[in-house]
PDB file of C-alpha atoms in Angstrom:
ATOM      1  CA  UNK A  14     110.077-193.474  87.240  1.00 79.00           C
ATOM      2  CA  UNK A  15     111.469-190.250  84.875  1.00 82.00           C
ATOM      3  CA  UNK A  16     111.328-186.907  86.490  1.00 81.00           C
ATOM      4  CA  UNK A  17     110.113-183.892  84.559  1.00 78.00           C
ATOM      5  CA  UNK A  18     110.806-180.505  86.443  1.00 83.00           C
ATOM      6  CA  UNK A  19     110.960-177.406  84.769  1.00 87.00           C
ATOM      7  CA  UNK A  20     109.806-173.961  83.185  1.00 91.00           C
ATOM      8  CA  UNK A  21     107.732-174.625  79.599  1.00 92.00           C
ATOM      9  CA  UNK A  22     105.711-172.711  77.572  1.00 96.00           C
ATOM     10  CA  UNK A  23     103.178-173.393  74.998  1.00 96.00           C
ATOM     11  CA  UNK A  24     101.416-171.021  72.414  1.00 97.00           C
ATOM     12  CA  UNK A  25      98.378-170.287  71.039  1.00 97.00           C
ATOM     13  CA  UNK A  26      98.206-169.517  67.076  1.00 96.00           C
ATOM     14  CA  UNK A  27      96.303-166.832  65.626  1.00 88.00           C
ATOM     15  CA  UNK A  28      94.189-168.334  63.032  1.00 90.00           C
ATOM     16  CA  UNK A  29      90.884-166.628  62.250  1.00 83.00           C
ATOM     17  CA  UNK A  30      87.253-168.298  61.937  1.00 83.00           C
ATOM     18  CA  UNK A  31      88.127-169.003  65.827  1.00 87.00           C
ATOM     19  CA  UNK A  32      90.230-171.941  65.121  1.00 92.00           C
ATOM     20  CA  UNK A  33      93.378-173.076  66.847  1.00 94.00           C
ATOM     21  CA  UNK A  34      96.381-175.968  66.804  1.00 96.00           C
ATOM     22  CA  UNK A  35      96.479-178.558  68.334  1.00 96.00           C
ATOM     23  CA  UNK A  36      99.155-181.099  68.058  1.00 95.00           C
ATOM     24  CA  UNK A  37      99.754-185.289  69.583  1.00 93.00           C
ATOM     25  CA  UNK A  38     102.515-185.723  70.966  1.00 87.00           C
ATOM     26  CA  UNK A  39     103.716-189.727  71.040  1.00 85.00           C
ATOM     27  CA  UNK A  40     105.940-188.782  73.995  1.00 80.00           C
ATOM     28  CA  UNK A  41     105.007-189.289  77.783  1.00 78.00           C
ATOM     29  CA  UNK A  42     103.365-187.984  79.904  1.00 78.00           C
ATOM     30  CA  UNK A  43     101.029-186.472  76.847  1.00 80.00           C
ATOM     31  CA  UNK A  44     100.323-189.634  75.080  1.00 83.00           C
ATOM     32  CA  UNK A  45      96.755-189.955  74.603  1.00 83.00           C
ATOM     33  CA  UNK A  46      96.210-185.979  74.529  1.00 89.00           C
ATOM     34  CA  UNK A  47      95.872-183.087  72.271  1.00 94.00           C
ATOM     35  CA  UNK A  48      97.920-179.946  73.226  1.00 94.00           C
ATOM     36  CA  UNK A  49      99.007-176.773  72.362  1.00 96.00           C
ATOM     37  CA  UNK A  50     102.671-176.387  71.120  1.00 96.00           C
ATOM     38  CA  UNK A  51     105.306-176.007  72.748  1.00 94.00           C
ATOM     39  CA  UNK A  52     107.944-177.338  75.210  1.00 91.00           C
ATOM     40  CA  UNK A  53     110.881-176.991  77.736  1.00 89.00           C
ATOM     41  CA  UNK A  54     113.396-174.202  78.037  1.00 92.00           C
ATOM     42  CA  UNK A  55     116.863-174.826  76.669  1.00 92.00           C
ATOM     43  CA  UNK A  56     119.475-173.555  79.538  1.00 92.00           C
ATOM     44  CA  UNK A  57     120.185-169.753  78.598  1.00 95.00           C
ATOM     45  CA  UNK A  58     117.441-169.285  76.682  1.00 96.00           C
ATOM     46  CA  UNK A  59     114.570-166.605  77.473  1.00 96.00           C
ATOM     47  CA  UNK A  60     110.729-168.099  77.888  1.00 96.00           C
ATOM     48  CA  UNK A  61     110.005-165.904  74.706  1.00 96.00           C
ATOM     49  CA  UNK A  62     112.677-167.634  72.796  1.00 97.00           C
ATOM     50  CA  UNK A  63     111.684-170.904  74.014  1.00 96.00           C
ATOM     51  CA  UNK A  64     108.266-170.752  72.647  1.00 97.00           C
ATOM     52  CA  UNK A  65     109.324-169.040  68.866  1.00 97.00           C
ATOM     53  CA  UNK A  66     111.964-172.191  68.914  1.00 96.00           C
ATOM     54  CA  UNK A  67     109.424-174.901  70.196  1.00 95.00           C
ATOM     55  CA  UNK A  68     107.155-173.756  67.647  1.00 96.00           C
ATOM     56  CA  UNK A  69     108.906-173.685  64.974  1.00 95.00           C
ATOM     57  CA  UNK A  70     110.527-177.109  65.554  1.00 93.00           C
ATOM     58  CA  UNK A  71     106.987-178.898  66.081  1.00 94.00           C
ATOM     59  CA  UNK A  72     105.112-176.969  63.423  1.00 94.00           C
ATOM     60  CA  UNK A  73     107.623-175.497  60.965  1.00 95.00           C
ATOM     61  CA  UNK A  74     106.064-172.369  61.206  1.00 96.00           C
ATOM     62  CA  UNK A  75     107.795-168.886  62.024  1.00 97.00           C
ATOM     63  CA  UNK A  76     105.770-166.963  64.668  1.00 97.00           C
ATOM     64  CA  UNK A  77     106.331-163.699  67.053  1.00 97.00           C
ATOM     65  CA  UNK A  78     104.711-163.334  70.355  1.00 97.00           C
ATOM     66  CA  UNK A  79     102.018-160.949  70.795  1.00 96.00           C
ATOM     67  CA  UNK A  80     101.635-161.352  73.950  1.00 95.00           C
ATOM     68  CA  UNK A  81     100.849-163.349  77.312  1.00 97.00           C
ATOM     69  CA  UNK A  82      98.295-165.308  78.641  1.00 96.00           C
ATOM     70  CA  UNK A  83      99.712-166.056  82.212  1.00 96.00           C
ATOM     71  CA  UNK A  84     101.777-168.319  84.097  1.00 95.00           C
ATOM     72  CA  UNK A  85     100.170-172.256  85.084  1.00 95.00           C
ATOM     73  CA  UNK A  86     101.418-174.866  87.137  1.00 91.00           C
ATOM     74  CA  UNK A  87     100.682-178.626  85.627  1.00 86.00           C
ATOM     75  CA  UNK A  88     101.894-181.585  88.256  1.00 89.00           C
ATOM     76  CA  UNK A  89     101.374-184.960  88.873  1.00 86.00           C
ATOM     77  CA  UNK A  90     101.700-188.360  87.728  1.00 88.00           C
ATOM     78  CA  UNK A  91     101.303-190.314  84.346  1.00 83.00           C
ATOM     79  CA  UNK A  92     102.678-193.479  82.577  1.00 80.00           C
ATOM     80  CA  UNK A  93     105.718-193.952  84.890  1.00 85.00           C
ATOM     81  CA  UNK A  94     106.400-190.046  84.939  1.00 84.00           C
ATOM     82  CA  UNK A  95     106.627-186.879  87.360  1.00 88.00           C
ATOM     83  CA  UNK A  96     106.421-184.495  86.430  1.00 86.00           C
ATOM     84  CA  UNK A  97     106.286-180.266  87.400  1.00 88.00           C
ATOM     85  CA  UNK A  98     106.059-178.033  84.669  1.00 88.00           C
ATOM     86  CA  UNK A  99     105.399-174.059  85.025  1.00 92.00           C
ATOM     87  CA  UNK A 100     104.516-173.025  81.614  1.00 94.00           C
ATOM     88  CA  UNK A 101     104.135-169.745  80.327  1.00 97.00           C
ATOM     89  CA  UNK A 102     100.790-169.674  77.304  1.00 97.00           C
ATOM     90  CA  UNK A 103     101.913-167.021  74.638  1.00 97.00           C
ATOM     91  CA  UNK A 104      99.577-165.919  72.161  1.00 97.00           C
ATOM     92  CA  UNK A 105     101.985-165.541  68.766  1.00 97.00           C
ATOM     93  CA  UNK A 106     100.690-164.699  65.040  1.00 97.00           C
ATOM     94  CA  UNK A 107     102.519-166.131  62.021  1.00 96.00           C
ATOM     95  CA  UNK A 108     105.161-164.739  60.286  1.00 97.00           C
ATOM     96  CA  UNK A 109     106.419-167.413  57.937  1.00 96.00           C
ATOM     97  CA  UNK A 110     106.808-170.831  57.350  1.00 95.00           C
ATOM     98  CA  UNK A 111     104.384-173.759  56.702  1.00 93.00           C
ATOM     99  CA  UNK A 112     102.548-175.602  58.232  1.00 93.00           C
ATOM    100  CA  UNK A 113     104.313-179.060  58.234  1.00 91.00           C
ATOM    101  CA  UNK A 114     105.099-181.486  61.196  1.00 83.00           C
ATOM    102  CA  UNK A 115     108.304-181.640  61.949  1.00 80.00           C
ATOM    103  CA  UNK A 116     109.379-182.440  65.617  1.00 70.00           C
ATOM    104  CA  UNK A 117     109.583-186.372  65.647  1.00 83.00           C
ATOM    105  CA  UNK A 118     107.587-186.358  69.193  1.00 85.00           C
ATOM    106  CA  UNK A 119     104.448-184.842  66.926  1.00 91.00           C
ATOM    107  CA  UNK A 120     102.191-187.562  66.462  1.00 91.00           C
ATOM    108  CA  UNK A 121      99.708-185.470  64.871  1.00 93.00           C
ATOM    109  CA  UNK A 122      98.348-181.470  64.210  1.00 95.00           C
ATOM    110  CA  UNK A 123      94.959-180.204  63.598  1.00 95.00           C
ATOM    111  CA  UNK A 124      93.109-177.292  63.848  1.00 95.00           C
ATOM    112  CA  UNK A 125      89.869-177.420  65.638  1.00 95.00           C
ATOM    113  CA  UNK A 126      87.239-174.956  65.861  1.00 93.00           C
ATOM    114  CA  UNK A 127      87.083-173.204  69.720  1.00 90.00           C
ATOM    115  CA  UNK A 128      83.946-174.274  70.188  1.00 88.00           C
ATOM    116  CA  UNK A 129      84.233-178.117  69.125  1.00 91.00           C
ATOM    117  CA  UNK A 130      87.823-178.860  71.069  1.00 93.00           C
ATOM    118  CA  UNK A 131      89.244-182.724  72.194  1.00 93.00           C
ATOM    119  CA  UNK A 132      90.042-184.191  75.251  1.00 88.00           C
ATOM    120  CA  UNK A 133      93.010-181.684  76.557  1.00 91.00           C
ATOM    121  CA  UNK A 134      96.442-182.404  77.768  1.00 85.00           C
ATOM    122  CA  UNK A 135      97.102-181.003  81.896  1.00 84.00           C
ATOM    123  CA  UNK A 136      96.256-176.866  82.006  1.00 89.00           C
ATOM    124  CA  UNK A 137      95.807-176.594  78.143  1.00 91.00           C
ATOM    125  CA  UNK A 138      91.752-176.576  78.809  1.00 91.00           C
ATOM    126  CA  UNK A 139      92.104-173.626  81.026  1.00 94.00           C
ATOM    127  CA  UNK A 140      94.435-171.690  78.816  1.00 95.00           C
ATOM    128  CA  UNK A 141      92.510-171.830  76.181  1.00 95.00           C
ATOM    129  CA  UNK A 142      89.340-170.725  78.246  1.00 93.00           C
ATOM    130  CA  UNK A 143      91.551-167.715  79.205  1.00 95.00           C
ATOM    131  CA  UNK A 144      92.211-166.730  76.014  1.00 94.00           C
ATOM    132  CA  UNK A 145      88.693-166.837  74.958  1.00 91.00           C
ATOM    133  CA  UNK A 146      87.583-164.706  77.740  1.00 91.00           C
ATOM    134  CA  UNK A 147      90.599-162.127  77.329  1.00 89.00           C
ATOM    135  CA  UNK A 148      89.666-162.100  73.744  1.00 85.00           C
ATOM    136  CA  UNK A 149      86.213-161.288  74.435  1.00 83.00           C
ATOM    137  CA  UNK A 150      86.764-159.058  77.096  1.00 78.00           C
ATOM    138  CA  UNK A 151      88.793-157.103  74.895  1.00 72.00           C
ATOM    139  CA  UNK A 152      85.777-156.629  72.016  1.00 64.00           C
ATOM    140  CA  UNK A 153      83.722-155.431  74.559  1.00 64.00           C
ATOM    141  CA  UNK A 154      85.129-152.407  74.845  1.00 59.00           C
TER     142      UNK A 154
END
């Protein structure tokens, strides 16, 4: 069995007309789900650098944070792996790029509408519900 242990982050992509980006990943344990982008921190590396890196190597697109959705926790077991990941969901807007798959673990991207979203990979559900209530909380005032 492969252990996965570790801090992770994963992003959420301003696009407007409430749509977001999802990507399949053909590596376990998220076979078989669609999930934000992102990935595992690189030793020296800051969480905030992780996620500008991890994006940019699964999407090809150049983003900067602007700013933080909170902290999860996303354990247990699936196809022959353990794992414990603590990721981090940013919120970052583009800055460059395109839009072109380029991490060979990306299966597949897509943007789906908020309201019409697939069957989720681990905490990915509940960060995006967070979002969606911080972002309406925030045009209510």
């Amino acid at each position: 069995m492969k252990i996965y242990r570790g801090k992770t982050s994963t992003a959420i992509i301003l696009y407007p007309e409430n749509k977001i980006l999802l990507i399949k990943r053909n590596t376990p344990p998220f076979i078989g789900y669609w999930a934000l982008p992102g990935g595992r921190m690189d030793p020296g590396e800051s969480i905030e650098q992780t996620i500008i890196r991890e994006v940019r190597e699964e999407t090809g697109l150049e983003t900067a944070v602007v700013n933080v959705i909170g902290e999860y926790v996303e354990r247990g077991i699936k196809d022959d792996v353990d794992y414990e990941y603590f990721p981090t969901c940013f919120v970052v807007k583009i800055v460059g790029g395109e839009l072109k798959k380029q991490d060979s673990e990306v299966q597949e991207m897509q943007l789906f509408k908020l309201d019409a979203l697939p069957l989720l990979a681990f905490e990915h559900e509940k960060m995006i519900e967070d979002y969606v209530h911080a972002k309406n909380k925030k045009h209510e005032q």
